[in-house]
Short mmCIF file of C-alpha atoms and ligand atoms in Angstrom, two decimals:
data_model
loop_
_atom_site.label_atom_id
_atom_site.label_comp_id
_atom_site.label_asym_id
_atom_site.label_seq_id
_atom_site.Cartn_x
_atom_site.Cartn_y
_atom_site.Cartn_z
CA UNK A 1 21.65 -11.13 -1.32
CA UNK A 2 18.38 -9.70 0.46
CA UNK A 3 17.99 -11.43 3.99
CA UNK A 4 14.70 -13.71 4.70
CA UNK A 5 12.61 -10.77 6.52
CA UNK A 6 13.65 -7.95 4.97
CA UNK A 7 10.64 -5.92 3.74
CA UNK A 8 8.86 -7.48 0.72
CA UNK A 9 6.56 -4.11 0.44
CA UNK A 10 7.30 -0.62 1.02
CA UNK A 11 4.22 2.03 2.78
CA UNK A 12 5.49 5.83 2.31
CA UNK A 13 2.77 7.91 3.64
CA UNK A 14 2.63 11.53 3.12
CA UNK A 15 2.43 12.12 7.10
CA UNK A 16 2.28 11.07 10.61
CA UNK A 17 -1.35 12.07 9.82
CA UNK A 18 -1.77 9.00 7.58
CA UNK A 19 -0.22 6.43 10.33
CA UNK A 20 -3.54 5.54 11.93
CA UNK A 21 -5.73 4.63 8.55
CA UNK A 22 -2.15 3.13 7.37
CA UNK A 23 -2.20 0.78 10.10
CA UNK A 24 -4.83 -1.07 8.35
CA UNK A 25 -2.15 -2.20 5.56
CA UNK A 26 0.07 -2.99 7.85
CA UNK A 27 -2.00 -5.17 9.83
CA UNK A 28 -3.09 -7.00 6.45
CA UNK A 29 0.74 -7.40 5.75
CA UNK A 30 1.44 -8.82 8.96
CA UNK A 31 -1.57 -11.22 9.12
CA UNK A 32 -0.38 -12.55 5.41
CA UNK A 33 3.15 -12.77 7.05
CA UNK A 34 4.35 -10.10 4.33
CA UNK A 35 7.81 -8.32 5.84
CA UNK A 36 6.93 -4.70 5.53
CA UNK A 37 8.07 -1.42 6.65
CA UNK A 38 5.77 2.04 7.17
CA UNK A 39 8.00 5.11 6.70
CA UNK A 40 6.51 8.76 6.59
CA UNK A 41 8.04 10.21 3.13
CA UNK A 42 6.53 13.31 1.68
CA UNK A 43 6.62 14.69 -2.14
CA UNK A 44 6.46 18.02 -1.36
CA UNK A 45 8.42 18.33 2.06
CA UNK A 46 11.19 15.60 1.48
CA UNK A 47 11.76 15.11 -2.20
CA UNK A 48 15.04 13.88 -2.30
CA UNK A 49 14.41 11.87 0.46
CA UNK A 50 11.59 10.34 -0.96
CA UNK A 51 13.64 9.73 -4.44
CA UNK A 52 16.42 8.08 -2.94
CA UNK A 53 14.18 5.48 -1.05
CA UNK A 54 12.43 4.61 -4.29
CA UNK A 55 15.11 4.64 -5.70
CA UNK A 56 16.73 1.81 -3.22
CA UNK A 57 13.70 0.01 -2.89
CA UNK A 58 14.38 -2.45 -5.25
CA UNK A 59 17.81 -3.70 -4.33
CA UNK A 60 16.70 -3.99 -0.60
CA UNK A 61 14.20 -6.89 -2.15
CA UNK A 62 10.73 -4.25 -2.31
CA UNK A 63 8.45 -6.00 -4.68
CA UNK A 64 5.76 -3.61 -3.99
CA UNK A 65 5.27 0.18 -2.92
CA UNK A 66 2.25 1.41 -1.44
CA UNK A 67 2.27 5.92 -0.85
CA UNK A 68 -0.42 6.81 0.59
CA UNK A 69 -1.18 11.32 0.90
CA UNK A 70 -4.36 13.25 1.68
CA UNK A 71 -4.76 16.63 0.08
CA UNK A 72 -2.65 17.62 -3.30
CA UNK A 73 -1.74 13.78 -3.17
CA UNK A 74 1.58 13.96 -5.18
CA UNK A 75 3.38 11.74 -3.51
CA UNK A 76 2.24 8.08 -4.81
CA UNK A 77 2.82 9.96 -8.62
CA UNK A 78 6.02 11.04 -7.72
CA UNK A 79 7.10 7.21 -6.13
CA UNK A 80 5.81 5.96 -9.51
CA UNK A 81 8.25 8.66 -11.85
CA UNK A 82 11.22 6.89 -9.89
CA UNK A 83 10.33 3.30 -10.22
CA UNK A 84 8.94 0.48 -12.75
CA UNK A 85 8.71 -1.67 -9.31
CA UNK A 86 4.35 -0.97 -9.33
CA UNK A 87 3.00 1.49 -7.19
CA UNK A 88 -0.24 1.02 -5.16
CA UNK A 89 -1.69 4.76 -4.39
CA UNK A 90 -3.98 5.18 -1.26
CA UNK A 91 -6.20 8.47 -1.29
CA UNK A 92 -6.47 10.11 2.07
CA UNK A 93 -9.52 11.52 3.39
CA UNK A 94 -7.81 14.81 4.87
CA UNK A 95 -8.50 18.23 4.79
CA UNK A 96 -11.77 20.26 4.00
CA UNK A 97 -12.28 17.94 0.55
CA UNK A 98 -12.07 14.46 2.34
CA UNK A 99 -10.31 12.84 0.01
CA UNK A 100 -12.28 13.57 -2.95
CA UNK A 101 -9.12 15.68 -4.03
CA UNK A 102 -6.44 13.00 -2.96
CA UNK A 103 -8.42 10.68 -5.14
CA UNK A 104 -8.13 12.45 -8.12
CA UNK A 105 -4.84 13.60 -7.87
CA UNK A 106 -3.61 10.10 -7.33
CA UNK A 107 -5.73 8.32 -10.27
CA UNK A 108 -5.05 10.79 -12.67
CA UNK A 109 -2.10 9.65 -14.02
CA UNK A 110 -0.23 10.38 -17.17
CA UNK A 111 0.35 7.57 -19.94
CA UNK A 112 3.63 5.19 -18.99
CA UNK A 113 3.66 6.06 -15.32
CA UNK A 114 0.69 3.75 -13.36
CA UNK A 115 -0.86 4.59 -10.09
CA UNK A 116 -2.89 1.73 -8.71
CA UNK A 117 -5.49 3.33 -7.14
CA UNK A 118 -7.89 1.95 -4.13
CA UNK A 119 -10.44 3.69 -2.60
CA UNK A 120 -10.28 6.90 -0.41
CA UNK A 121 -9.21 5.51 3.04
CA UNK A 122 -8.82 2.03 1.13
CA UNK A 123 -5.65 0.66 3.12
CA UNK A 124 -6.49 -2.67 3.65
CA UNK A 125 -6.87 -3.17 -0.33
CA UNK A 126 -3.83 -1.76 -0.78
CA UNK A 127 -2.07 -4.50 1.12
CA UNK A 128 -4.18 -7.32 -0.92
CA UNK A 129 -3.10 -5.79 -3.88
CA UNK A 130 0.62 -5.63 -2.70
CA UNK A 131 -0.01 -9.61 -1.33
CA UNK A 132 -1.55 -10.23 -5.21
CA UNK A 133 1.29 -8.66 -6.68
CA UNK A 134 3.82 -10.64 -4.99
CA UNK A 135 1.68 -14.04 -4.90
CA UNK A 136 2.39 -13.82 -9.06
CA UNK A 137 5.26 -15.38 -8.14
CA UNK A 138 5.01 -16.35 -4.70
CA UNK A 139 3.62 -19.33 -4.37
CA UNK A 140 3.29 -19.23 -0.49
CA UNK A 141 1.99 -15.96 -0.41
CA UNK A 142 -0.85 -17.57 -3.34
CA UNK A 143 -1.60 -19.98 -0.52
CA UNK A 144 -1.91 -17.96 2.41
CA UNK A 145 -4.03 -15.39 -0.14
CA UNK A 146 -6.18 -18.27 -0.90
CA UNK A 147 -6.65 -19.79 2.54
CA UNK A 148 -7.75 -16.21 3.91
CA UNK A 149 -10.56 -16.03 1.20
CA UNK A 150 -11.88 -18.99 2.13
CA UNK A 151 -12.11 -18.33 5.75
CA UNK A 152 -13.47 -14.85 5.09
CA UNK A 153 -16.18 -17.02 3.24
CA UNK A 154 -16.77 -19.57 6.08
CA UNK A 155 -17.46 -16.86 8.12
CA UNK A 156 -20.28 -15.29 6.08
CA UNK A 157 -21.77 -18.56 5.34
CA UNK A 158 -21.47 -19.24 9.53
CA UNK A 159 -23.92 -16.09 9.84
CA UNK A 160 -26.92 -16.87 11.07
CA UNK A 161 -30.52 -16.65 8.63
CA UNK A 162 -33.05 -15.02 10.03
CA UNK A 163 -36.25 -16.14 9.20
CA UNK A 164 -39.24 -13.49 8.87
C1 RP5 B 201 -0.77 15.39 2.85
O1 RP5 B 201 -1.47 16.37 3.48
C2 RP5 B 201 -0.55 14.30 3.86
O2 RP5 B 201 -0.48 13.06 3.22
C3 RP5 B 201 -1.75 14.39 4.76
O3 RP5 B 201 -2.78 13.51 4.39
C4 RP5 B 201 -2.22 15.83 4.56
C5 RP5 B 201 -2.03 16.67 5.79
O4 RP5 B 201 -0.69 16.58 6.21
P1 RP5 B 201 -0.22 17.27 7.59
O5 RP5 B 201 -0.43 18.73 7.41
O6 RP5 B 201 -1.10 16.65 8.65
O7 RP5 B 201 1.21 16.87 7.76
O8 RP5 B 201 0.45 15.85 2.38
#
């Protein structure tokens, strides 16, 4: 039995380095009311660690995992060879290549084993996707999904037209 607000979608990112653009998913989770929970997990300096979370994730009631990892970015590859729950990977821009080397690293994957891949710093899509994902059979989430679109489109058609 998985309590009411336990988390709905796991974040792993790579490093504390990650938190701040991280945030952003977080803050999308929250506004959707999506439980979540941000942990920093690393596939090349906690491996086992990192296994045995995936490997939990479902059970605790995870529908969704997001890793996000700058650099040699491993680790949302490495989520996805422990799990058929789907993975959401979020390039990093980080270190002398800006993410252009996360981003490829995380796309690239073989046959069998998806990566979801958003854009280099692309956090906040990463927590749509996760609030997609979960609205398939969610129908609350659908709504709140829905209702969010629609005031994002309010607001654009509020802005004012300037006449030349
Ligand atoms: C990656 O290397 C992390 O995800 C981070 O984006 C980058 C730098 O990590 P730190 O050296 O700041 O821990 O593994």
């Amino acid at each position: 039995m998985v309590a009411q607000h336990s988390p709905r979608v796991g974040i792993l990112i790579g490093s504390s380095s990650d938190r701040e653009v991280m945030d952003g998913a977080v803050a999308v989770l929250k506004k959707l009311d999506i439980p979540c929970e941000m942990l920093v997990r690393s596939a090349h300096r906690t491996p086992e660690q990192t296994r045995a979370y995936v490997e939990s994730a479902r059970q605790r009631g995870i529908g969704v995992l997001i890793a996000a990892a700058g650099m040699a970015a491993h680790l949302a590859g490495a989520v996805a060879a422990h799990t058929t729950l789907p993975v959401i990977g979020v390039p990093i821009a980080s270190g002398p290549l800006q993410g252009q080397d996360a981003l490829l690293a995380t796309v690239q994957m073989p046959a069998g084993i998806p990566v979801a891949t958003v854009a280099i710093d692309g956090a906040k899509n990463a927590a749509y996707l996760a609030a997609q994902i979960l609205a398939v059979s969610d129908a609350d989430i659908a709504a709140r999904l829905a209702a969010e679109r629609a005031e994002r489109a309010e607001a654009i058609l509020a802005e004012p037209t300037v006449q030349g």
